[in-house]
Amino acid sequence: MTSQPIRIATRKSPLAMWQAEFVKAELEQAHPGIVVELVPMVTKGDIILDTPLAKVGGKGLFVKELEVAMLEGRADIAVHSMKDVPVEFPEGLGLVTICEREDPRDAFVSNKYNSIDELPQGAIVGTSSLRRQCQLRAQRPDLIVNDLRGNVNTRLRKLDDGEYDAIILACAGLKRLKMEDRIRSEIAPETSLPAVGQGAVGIECRLDDTRVRQLLDALNHQPTATRVLCERAMNNRLQGGCQVPIGSYALLEGDEIWLRALVGEPDGSKIVRAEIRGPIAQAEQLGTTLADQLLADGAKEILDRLYGNA
Ligand SMILES: NCc1[nH]cc(CCC(=O)O)c1CC(=O)O
């Protein structure tokens, strides 16, 4: 039975393929003799490229097909950027493993300038992330933020074609794709608080698949899992999706966890920030508590309006 291959459902983008290959290599190293196969698939999110993601239904578009494949037994696991994993899972599936985090920061990428501060008045910055747009415009209301979709290579090509003065990407994706040299500067969390789970890779499988779950155990990185679950607990309480600018970043300091988070208006005209510290054992509770604090401090009004409840 152990010779039965493990099939990884994956999107075909270079970053998704890198992540799937990474998990395959880690599994092979942890369990010599194991057979791991990739099952590349195209998702709706890969096809609809001309509409801002926030308008076409959000992150779920990238994972639905992979989840159906697992439920139908055509694949055993799916590897995700934690940033793109929705709050809820279909019945029978769940996130069982979180691998060690890469650099969680946003990256400033440009062919002309070294940092946000160097951008001239009215410069054009490409990003489709409301979180990045909100934080950029809060500091530099003069900047023009234009939509930028597509996988990492497509986005870099659009920058090179001269459509933008600069673009913002995740450091993690660029580092994984060996394109670190494109990073002009790493943006500090104080300037651009990362997305929930940014830089971490997570693995989803059928919850009743005990064989696969045991094999995946070796890949779990507990410090990363604690941080990401804390960030996700905060986000879940806010019912955060990618239609709203939410940033969040947890760090471990000794036996404490320090969580920072923000909710803002997409145009940067308002940002509500909060932070909390507490014992690592209460990571998820702390996330929920911080979300409640944000809501009480004004995030509720922002979210109600963005979700159309007000
Ligand atoms: N939304 C796409 C996406 N999902 C994960 C990453 C980067 C890698 C990561 O955060 O793990 C990216 C690209 C980007 O934001 O530049």
mmCIF file of C-alpha atoms and ligand atoms in Angstrom:
data_model
loop_
_atom_site.group_PDB
_atom_site.id
_atom_site.type_symbol
_atom_site.label_atom_id
_atom_site.label_comp_id
_atom_site.label_asym_id
_atom_site.label_seq_id
_atom_site.Cartn_x
_atom_site.Cartn_y
_atom_site.Cartn_z
ATOM 1 C CA MET A 1 0.000 0.000 0.000
ATOM 2 C CA THR A 2 2.822 2.437 0.743
ATOM 3 C CA SER A 3 3.873 2.229 -2.920
ATOM 4 C CA GLN A 4 0.576 3.811 -3.984
ATOM 5 C CA PRO A 5 1.583 7.175 -5.471
ATOM 6 C CA ILE A 6 0.596 10.471 -3.873
ATOM 7 C CA ARG A 7 -0.986 12.705 -6.517
ATOM 8 C CA ILE A 8 -0.626 16.467 -6.098
ATOM 9 C CA ALA A 9 -3.292 18.597 -7.784
ATOM 10 C CA THR A 10 -1.698 21.870 -8.856
ATOM 11 C CA ARG A 11 -2.294 24.904 -11.019
ATOM 12 C CA LYS A 12 0.071 25.250 -13.946
ATOM 13 C CA SER A 13 1.470 28.706 -13.165
ATOM 14 C CA PRO A 14 5.233 28.666 -12.585
ATOM 15 C CA LEU A 15 4.784 29.558 -8.901
ATOM 16 C CA ALA A 16 2.154 26.861 -8.320
ATOM 17 C CA MET A 17 4.359 24.301 -10.102
ATOM 18 C CA TRP A 18 7.352 25.360 -7.991
ATOM 19 C CA GLN A 19 5.331 24.862 -4.821
ATOM 20 C CA ALA A 20 4.053 21.452 -5.932
ATOM 21 C CA GLU A 21 7.591 20.352 -6.900
ATOM 22 C CA PHE A 22 8.814 21.613 -3.531
ATOM 23 C CA VAL A 23 6.255 19.501 -1.650
ATOM 24 C CA LYS A 24 7.062 16.496 -3.868
ATOM 25 C CA ALA A 25 10.780 16.844 -3.047
ATOM 26 C CA GLU A 26 10.085 17.275 0.678
ATOM 27 C CA LEU A 27 7.866 14.182 0.732
ATOM 28 C CA GLU A 28 10.479 12.144 -1.157
ATOM 29 C CA GLN A 29 13.161 13.261 1.260
ATOM 30 C CA ALA A 30 11.086 12.535 4.365
ATOM 31 C CA HIS A 31 9.859 9.157 3.073
ATOM 32 C CA PRO A 32 12.475 7.466 0.844
ATOM 33 C CA GLY A 33 10.872 5.213 -1.758
ATOM 34 C CA ILE A 34 7.596 7.127 -1.861
ATOM 35 C CA VAL A 35 6.174 7.919 -5.321
ATOM 36 C CA VAL A 36 4.763 11.428 -5.837
ATOM 37 C CA GLU A 37 3.094 12.623 -9.052
ATOM 38 C CA LEU A 38 1.897 16.062 -10.131
ATOM 39 C CA VAL A 39 -1.568 16.492 -11.620
ATOM 40 C CA PRO A 40 -1.497 19.932 -13.290
ATOM 41 C CA MET A 41 -4.871 21.588 -13.899
ATOM 42 C CA VAL A 42 -6.329 24.841 -15.201
ATOM 43 C CA THR A 43 -8.640 26.742 -12.820
ATOM 44 C CA LYS A 44 -11.230 29.438 -13.509
ATOM 45 C CA GLY A 45 -8.917 31.964 -11.892
ATOM 46 C CA ASP A 46 -6.284 31.181 -14.532
ATOM 47 C CA ILE A 47 -8.758 31.706 -17.365
ATOM 48 C CA ILE A 48 -10.459 34.942 -16.276
ATOM 49 C CA LEU A 49 -7.512 37.305 -16.455
ATOM 50 C CA ASP A 50 -9.058 40.531 -17.664
ATOM 51 C CA THR A 51 -11.273 41.324 -14.663
ATOM 52 C CA PRO A 52 -10.085 42.530 -11.256
ATOM 53 C CA LEU A 53 -10.037 39.487 -8.991
ATOM 54 C CA ALA A 54 -12.140 41.247 -6.372
ATOM 55 C CA LYS A 55 -14.994 41.449 -8.905
ATOM 56 C CA VAL A 56 -15.059 37.881 -10.215
ATOM 57 C CA GLY A 57 -15.501 36.008 -6.956
ATOM 58 C CA GLY A 58 -12.113 36.106 -5.340
ATOM 59 C CA LYS A 59 -9.660 33.532 -4.171
ATOM 60 C CA GLY A 60 -11.922 30.496 -4.347
ATOM 61 C CA LEU A 61 -11.593 30.560 -8.122
ATOM 62 C CA PHE A 62 -8.070 29.218 -7.887
ATOM 63 C CA VAL A 63 -8.785 26.286 -5.603
ATOM 64 C CA LYS A 64 -12.235 24.935 -6.548
ATOM 65 C CA GLU A 65 -11.063 22.656 -9.379
ATOM 66 C CA LEU A 66 -8.260 21.275 -7.208
ATOM 67 C CA GLU A 67 -10.733 20.500 -4.427
ATOM 68 C CA VAL A 68 -13.154 18.772 -6.777
ATOM 69 C CA ALA A 69 -10.267 16.596 -8.010
ATOM 70 C CA MET A 70 -9.503 15.511 -4.437
ATOM 71 C CA LEU A 71 -13.144 14.846 -3.613
ATOM 72 C CA GLU A 72 -13.519 12.751 -6.763
ATOM 73 C CA GLY A 73 -10.351 10.796 -5.956
ATOM 74 C CA ARG A 74 -8.368 12.047 -8.963
ATOM 75 C CA ALA A 75 -5.799 13.632 -6.642
ATOM 76 C CA ASP A 76 -4.748 13.207 -3.008
ATOM 77 C CA ILE A 77 -3.406 16.593 -1.978
ATOM 78 C CA ALA A 78 -3.429 20.208 -3.160
ATOM 79 C CA VAL A 79 -0.622 22.646 -2.463
ATOM 80 C CA HIS A 80 -1.618 26.282 -1.956
ATOM 81 C CA SER A 81 -0.088 29.652 -1.218
ATOM 82 C CA MET A 82 -1.677 30.208 2.200
ATOM 83 C CA LYS A 83 -2.501 33.716 1.056
ATOM 84 C CA ASP A 84 -4.906 32.288 -1.524
ATOM 85 C CA VAL A 85 -6.661 29.739 0.700
ATOM 86 C CA PRO A 86 -10.248 30.729 1.503
ATOM 87 C CA VAL A 87 -11.611 30.696 5.032
ATOM 88 C CA GLU A 88 -13.801 27.632 4.592
ATOM 89 C CA PHE A 89 -13.211 24.211 3.094
ATOM 90 C CA PRO A 90 -15.675 21.907 1.392
ATOM 91 C CA GLU A 91 -17.060 19.131 3.574
ATOM 92 C CA GLY A 92 -14.468 16.373 3.902
ATOM 93 C CA LEU A 93 -11.419 18.499 3.040
ATOM 94 C CA GLY A 94 -9.127 20.493 5.276
ATOM 95 C CA LEU A 95 -5.772 22.146 5.641
ATOM 96 C CA VAL A 96 -3.517 19.688 7.453
ATOM 97 C CA THR A 97 0.037 20.982 6.935
ATOM 98 C CA ILE A 98 1.736 24.373 6.778
ATOM 99 C CA CYS A 99 5.352 24.451 5.567
ATOM 100 C CA GLU A 100 8.088 26.839 6.689
ATOM 101 C CA ARG A 101 7.456 30.445 5.697
ATOM 102 C CA GLU A 102 9.499 32.270 3.053
ATOM 103 C CA ASP A 103 10.005 36.031 3.270
ATOM 104 C CA PRO A 104 6.471 37.361 4.001
ATOM 105 C CA ARG A 105 7.161 40.942 2.868
ATOM 106 C CA ASP A 106 5.924 42.768 -0.195
ATOM 107 C CA ALA A 107 8.519 43.647 -2.802
ATOM 108 C CA PHE A 108 8.984 46.939 -4.626
ATOM 109 C CA VAL A 109 9.821 46.123 -8.251
ATOM 110 C CA SER A 110 10.782 48.756 -10.789
ATOM 111 C CA ASN A 111 13.200 49.402 -13.636
ATOM 112 C CA LYS A 112 13.615 53.062 -12.681
ATOM 113 C CA TYR A 113 13.295 53.565 -8.933
ATOM 114 C CA ASN A 114 14.645 51.890 -5.797
ATOM 115 C CA SER A 115 11.779 52.434 -3.368
ATOM 116 C CA ILE A 116 8.321 53.905 -2.855
ATOM 117 C CA ASP A 117 9.959 57.068 -1.488
ATOM 118 C CA GLU A 118 11.832 57.601 -4.754
ATOM 119 C CA LEU A 119 8.670 57.522 -6.887
ATOM 120 C CA PRO A 120 7.913 60.940 -8.402
ATOM 121 C CA GLN A 121 4.547 62.675 -7.945
ATOM 122 C CA GLY A 122 1.798 60.929 -9.893
ATOM 123 C CA ALA A 123 3.823 57.807 -10.694
ATOM 124 C CA ILE A 124 1.867 54.760 -11.862
ATOM 125 C CA VAL A 125 2.051 51.675 -9.655
ATOM 126 C CA GLY A 126 0.618 48.308 -10.669
ATOM 127 C CA THR A 127 -1.156 46.047 -8.186
ATOM 128 C CA SER A 128 -4.568 44.392 -8.030
ATOM 129 C CA SER A 129 -4.377 43.902 -4.303
ATOM 130 C CA LEU A 130 -6.691 46.247 -2.397
ATOM 131 C CA ARG A 131 -4.459 45.731 0.635
ATOM 132 C CA ARG A 132 -1.371 46.979 -1.229
ATOM 133 C CA GLN A 133 -3.290 49.798 -2.892
ATOM 134 C CA CYS A 134 -4.728 50.993 0.423
ATOM 135 C CA GLN A 135 -1.358 51.139 2.185
ATOM 136 C CA LEU A 136 0.407 52.748 -0.767
ATOM 137 C CA ARG A 137 -2.185 55.485 -1.174
ATOM 138 C CA ALA A 138 -2.340 56.155 2.564
ATOM 139 C CA GLN A 139 1.328 57.180 2.391
ATOM 140 C CA ARG A 140 1.330 58.607 -1.114
ATOM 141 C CA PRO A 141 -2.118 59.849 -2.149
ATOM 142 C CA ASP A 142 -0.520 61.315 -5.284
ATOM 143 C CA LEU A 143 0.312 57.894 -6.742
ATOM 144 C CA ILE A 144 -1.888 56.358 -9.422
ATOM 145 C CA VAL A 145 -2.623 52.706 -8.722
ATOM 146 C CA ASN A 146 -3.616 50.664 -11.778
ATOM 147 C CA ASP A 147 -4.867 47.101 -11.938
ATOM 148 C CA LEU A 148 -2.296 44.377 -12.629
ATOM 149 C CA ARG A 149 -3.340 40.751 -13.047
ATOM 150 C CA GLY A 150 -1.724 37.574 -14.254
ATOM 151 C CA ASN A 151 0.957 35.300 -12.877
ATOM 152 C CA VAL A 152 4.281 36.664 -11.682
ATOM 153 C CA ASN A 153 5.943 36.440 -15.129
ATOM 154 C CA THR A 154 3.037 38.216 -16.828
ATOM 155 C CA ARG A 155 3.146 41.005 -14.258
ATOM 156 C CA LEU A 156 6.883 41.496 -14.725
ATOM 157 C CA ARG A 157 6.451 41.604 -18.503
ATOM 158 C CA LYS A 158 3.797 44.327 -18.167
ATOM 159 C CA LEU A 159 6.236 46.330 -16.031
ATOM 160 C CA ASP A 160 8.999 45.841 -18.618
ATOM 161 C CA ASP A 161 6.597 46.935 -21.385
ATOM 162 C CA GLY A 162 6.438 50.324 -19.664
ATOM 163 C CA GLU A 163 2.816 50.231 -18.478
ATOM 164 C CA TYR A 164 3.865 51.043 -14.906
ATOM 165 C CA ASP A 165 6.630 52.941 -13.100
ATOM 166 C CA ALA A 166 6.685 50.222 -10.452
ATOM 167 C CA ILE A 167 4.743 47.166 -9.341
ATOM 168 C CA ILE A 168 4.329 45.462 -5.982
ATOM 169 C CA LEU A 169 4.714 41.688 -5.723
ATOM 170 C CA ALA A 170 5.350 39.243 -2.892
ATOM 171 C CA CYS A 171 9.043 38.687 -2.084
ATOM 172 C CA ALA A 172 8.282 34.989 -1.569
ATOM 173 C CA GLY A 173 7.097 34.360 -5.109
ATOM 174 C CA LEU A 174 10.080 36.156 -6.643
ATOM 175 C CA LYS A 175 12.538 34.316 -4.417
ATOM 176 C CA ARG A 176 10.990 30.936 -5.190
ATOM 177 C CA LEU A 177 11.120 31.620 -8.916
ATOM 178 C CA LYS A 178 14.775 32.681 -8.635
ATOM 179 C CA MET A 179 13.917 36.239 -9.623
ATOM 180 C CA GLU A 180 15.199 37.888 -6.462
ATOM 181 C CA ASP A 181 17.251 40.244 -8.617
ATOM 182 C CA ARG A 182 13.990 41.972 -9.633
ATOM 183 C CA ILE A 183 13.410 43.137 -6.036
ATOM 184 C CA ARG A 184 14.549 46.789 -5.769
ATOM 185 C CA SER A 185 13.603 46.878 -2.089
ATOM 186 C CA GLU A 186 11.769 44.782 0.472
ATOM 187 C CA ILE A 187 8.891 46.766 1.938
ATOM 188 C CA ALA A 188 8.882 46.684 5.745
ATOM 189 C CA PRO A 189 5.714 45.361 7.444
ATOM 190 C CA GLU A 190 5.325 48.815 9.006
ATOM 191 C CA THR A 191 4.916 50.246 5.499
ATOM 192 C CA SER A 192 2.975 47.405 3.894
ATOM 193 C CA LEU A 193 1.536 44.888 6.310
ATOM 194 C CA PRO A 194 1.505 41.563 4.418
ATOM 195 C CA ALA A 195 -1.538 39.514 3.510
ATOM 196 C CA VAL A 196 -2.738 36.823 5.879
ATOM 197 C CA GLY A 197 -0.506 33.782 5.322
ATOM 198 C CA GLN A 198 1.744 35.497 2.780
ATOM 199 C CA GLY A 199 4.918 33.537 2.063
ATOM 200 C CA ALA A 200 3.668 30.245 3.497
ATOM 201 C CA VAL A 201 2.679 27.111 1.587
ATOM 202 C CA GLY A 202 -0.161 24.967 2.900
ATOM 203 C CA ILE A 203 -1.335 21.477 2.030
ATOM 204 C CA GLU A 204 -4.969 20.392 1.811
ATOM 205 C CA CYS A 205 -6.220 16.807 1.680
ATOM 206 C CA ARG A 206 -9.226 14.595 2.417
ATOM 207 C CA LEU A 207 -9.609 14.593 6.204
ATOM 208 C CA ASP A 208 -10.310 10.834 6.277
ATOM 209 C CA ASP A 209 -7.098 10.016 4.380
ATOM 210 C CA THR A 210 -5.037 8.879 7.369
ATOM 211 C CA ARG A 211 -2.186 7.480 5.256
ATOM 212 C CA VAL A 212 -1.587 10.797 3.486
ATOM 213 C CA ARG A 213 -2.035 12.807 6.665
ATOM 214 C CA GLN A 214 0.646 10.739 8.403
ATOM 215 C CA LEU A 215 3.049 11.231 5.504
ATOM 216 C CA LEU A 216 2.381 14.989 5.473
ATOM 217 C CA ASP A 217 3.107 15.363 9.198
ATOM 218 C CA ALA A 218 6.846 15.484 8.489
ATOM 219 C CA LEU A 219 6.378 18.652 6.389
ATOM 220 C CA ASN A 220 4.541 20.693 9.002
ATOM 221 C CA HIS A 221 6.525 23.635 10.426
ATOM 222 C CA GLN A 222 4.896 24.382 13.745
ATOM 223 C CA PRO A 223 6.187 27.961 14.265
ATOM 224 C CA THR A 224 4.865 28.917 10.811
ATOM 225 C CA ALA A 225 1.589 27.077 11.409
ATOM 226 C CA THR A 226 1.064 28.935 14.701
ATOM 227 C CA ARG A 227 1.690 32.323 13.065
ATOM 228 C CA VAL A 228 -0.487 31.650 10.039
ATOM 229 C CA LEU A 229 -3.358 30.167 12.097
ATOM 230 C CA CYS A 230 -3.252 33.267 14.314
ATOM 231 C CA GLU A 231 -3.473 35.533 11.239
ATOM 232 C CA ARG A 232 -6.252 33.412 9.763
ATOM 233 C CA ALA A 233 -8.269 33.446 13.001
ATOM 234 C CA MET A 234 -8.162 37.247 12.843
ATOM 235 C CA ASN A 235 -9.219 37.198 9.196
ATOM 236 C CA ASN A 236 -11.990 34.643 9.763
ATOM 237 C CA ARG A 237 -13.554 36.802 12.439
ATOM 238 C CA LEU A 238 -13.584 39.704 9.968
ATOM 239 C CA GLN A 239 -14.955 37.364 7.293
ATOM 240 C CA GLY A 240 -12.113 38.714 5.223
ATOM 241 C CA GLY A 241 -11.860 37.971 1.544
ATOM 242 C CA CYS A 242 -9.843 39.672 -1.141
ATOM 243 C CA GLN A 243 -12.595 42.273 -1.705
ATOM 244 C CA VAL A 244 -11.395 44.098 1.392
ATOM 245 C CA PRO A 245 -8.041 45.629 2.313
ATOM 246 C CA ILE A 246 -6.859 43.543 5.252
ATOM 247 C CA GLY A 247 -3.257 43.162 6.340
ATOM 248 C CA SER A 248 -1.942 40.987 9.113
ATOM 249 C CA TYR A 249 1.373 39.755 10.377
ATOM 250 C CA ALA A 250 2.251 37.530 13.348
ATOM 251 C CA LEU A 251 5.739 37.060 14.802
ATOM 252 C CA LEU A 252 6.941 34.729 17.557
ATOM 253 C CA GLU A 253 9.039 36.281 20.314
ATOM 254 C CA GLY A 254 10.124 33.721 22.911
ATOM 255 C CA ASP A 255 6.926 32.082 24.139
ATOM 256 C CA GLU A 256 4.795 35.010 22.998
ATOM 257 C CA ILE A 257 3.104 35.787 19.727
ATOM 258 C CA TRP A 258 2.818 39.372 18.463
ATOM 259 C CA LEU A 259 0.035 39.982 15.957
ATOM 260 C CA ARG A 260 -0.439 43.190 13.999
ATOM 261 C CA ALA A 261 -3.406 43.797 11.710
ATOM 262 C CA LEU A 262 -5.169 46.507 9.754
ATOM 263 C CA VAL A 263 -8.373 47.136 7.838
ATOM 264 C CA GLY A 264 -8.521 50.076 5.463
ATOM 265 C CA GLU A 265 -10.471 51.882 2.780
ATOM 266 C CA PRO A 266 -9.232 50.840 -0.685
ATOM 267 C CA ASP A 267 -8.241 54.457 -1.458
ATOM 268 C CA GLY A 268 -6.159 54.683 1.723
ATOM 269 C CA SER A 269 -8.306 57.493 3.147
ATOM 270 C CA LYS A 270 -8.722 55.554 6.370
ATOM 271 C CA ILE A 271 -6.770 52.739 8.044
ATOM 272 C CA VAL A 272 -7.724 51.086 11.345
ATOM 273 C CA ARG A 273 -4.747 49.366 13.007
ATOM 274 C CA ALA A 274 -4.408 47.204 16.098
ATOM 275 C CA GLU A 275 -1.903 44.853 17.681
ATOM 276 C CA ILE A 276 -1.857 42.304 20.461
ATOM 277 C CA ARG A 277 0.646 40.104 22.332
ATOM 278 C CA GLY A 278 0.052 36.943 24.308
ATOM 279 C CA PRO A 279 1.027 33.335 24.923
ATOM 280 C CA ILE A 280 1.673 31.205 21.831
ATOM 281 C CA ALA A 281 -0.747 28.586 23.168
ATOM 282 C CA GLN A 282 -3.560 31.133 22.675
ATOM 283 C CA ALA A 283 -2.561 32.149 19.142
ATOM 284 C CA GLU A 284 -5.969 31.661 17.549
ATOM 285 C CA GLN A 285 -7.892 33.258 20.422
ATOM 286 C CA LEU A 286 -5.599 36.286 20.207
ATOM 287 C CA GLY A 287 -6.394 36.557 16.500
ATOM 288 C CA THR A 288 -10.117 36.617 17.227
ATOM 289 C CA THR A 289 -9.674 39.149 20.018
ATOM 290 C CA LEU A 290 -7.674 41.445 17.749
ATOM 291 C CA ALA A 291 -10.364 41.246 15.078
ATOM 292 C CA ASP A 292 -12.984 42.293 17.618
ATOM 293 C CA GLN A 293 -10.792 45.219 18.621
ATOM 294 C CA LEU A 294 -10.453 46.298 14.975
ATOM 295 C CA LEU A 295 -14.222 46.033 14.482
ATOM 296 C CA ALA A 296 -14.860 48.157 17.577
ATOM 297 C CA ASP A 297 -12.304 50.731 16.437
ATOM 298 C CA GLY A 298 -13.957 51.421 13.077
ATOM 299 C CA ALA A 299 -13.254 48.412 10.868
ATOM 300 C CA LYS A 300 -16.915 47.393 11.085
ATOM 301 C CA GLU A 301 -18.064 50.507 9.223
ATOM 302 C CA ILE A 302 -15.476 49.938 6.488
ATOM 303 C CA LEU A 303 -16.323 46.252 6.079
ATOM 304 C CA ASP A 304 -20.100 46.800 6.153
ATOM 305 C CA ARG A 305 -19.813 49.303 3.356
ATOM 306 C CA LEU A 306 -17.438 47.174 1.263
ATOM 307 C CA TYR A 307 -19.635 44.102 1.677
ATOM 308 C CA GLY A 308 -22.741 46.138 0.906
ATOM 309 C CA ASN A 309 -24.340 45.669 4.320
ATOM 310 C CA ALA A 310 -24.598 49.351 5.131
HETATM 311 N N1 LIG B 1 -2.086 36.341 -5.379
HETATM 312 C C1 LIG B 1 -1.122 35.565 -6.102
HETATM 313 C C2 LIG B 1 -0.022 35.087 -5.221
HETATM 314 N N2 LIG B 1 -0.249 34.134 -4.302
HETATM 315 C C3 LIG B 1 0.925 33.931 -3.618
HETATM 316 C C4 LIG B 1 1.876 34.774 -4.131
HETATM 317 C C5 LIG B 1 3.263 34.902 -3.661
HETATM 318 C C6 LIG B 1 3.797 33.842 -2.767
HETATM 319 C C7 LIG B 1 3.218 33.804 -1.384
HETATM 320 O O1 LIG B 1 2.745 34.807 -0.831
HETATM 321 O O2 LIG B 1 3.273 32.716 -0.791
HETATM 322 C C8 LIG B 1 1.306 35.499 -5.179
HETATM 323 C C9 LIG B 1 1.939 36.482 -6.060
HETATM 324 C C10 LIG B 1 2.163 37.844 -5.462
HETATM 325 O O3 LIG B 1 1.374 38.326 -4.637
HETATM 326 O O4 LIG B 1 3.147 38.470 -5.842
#
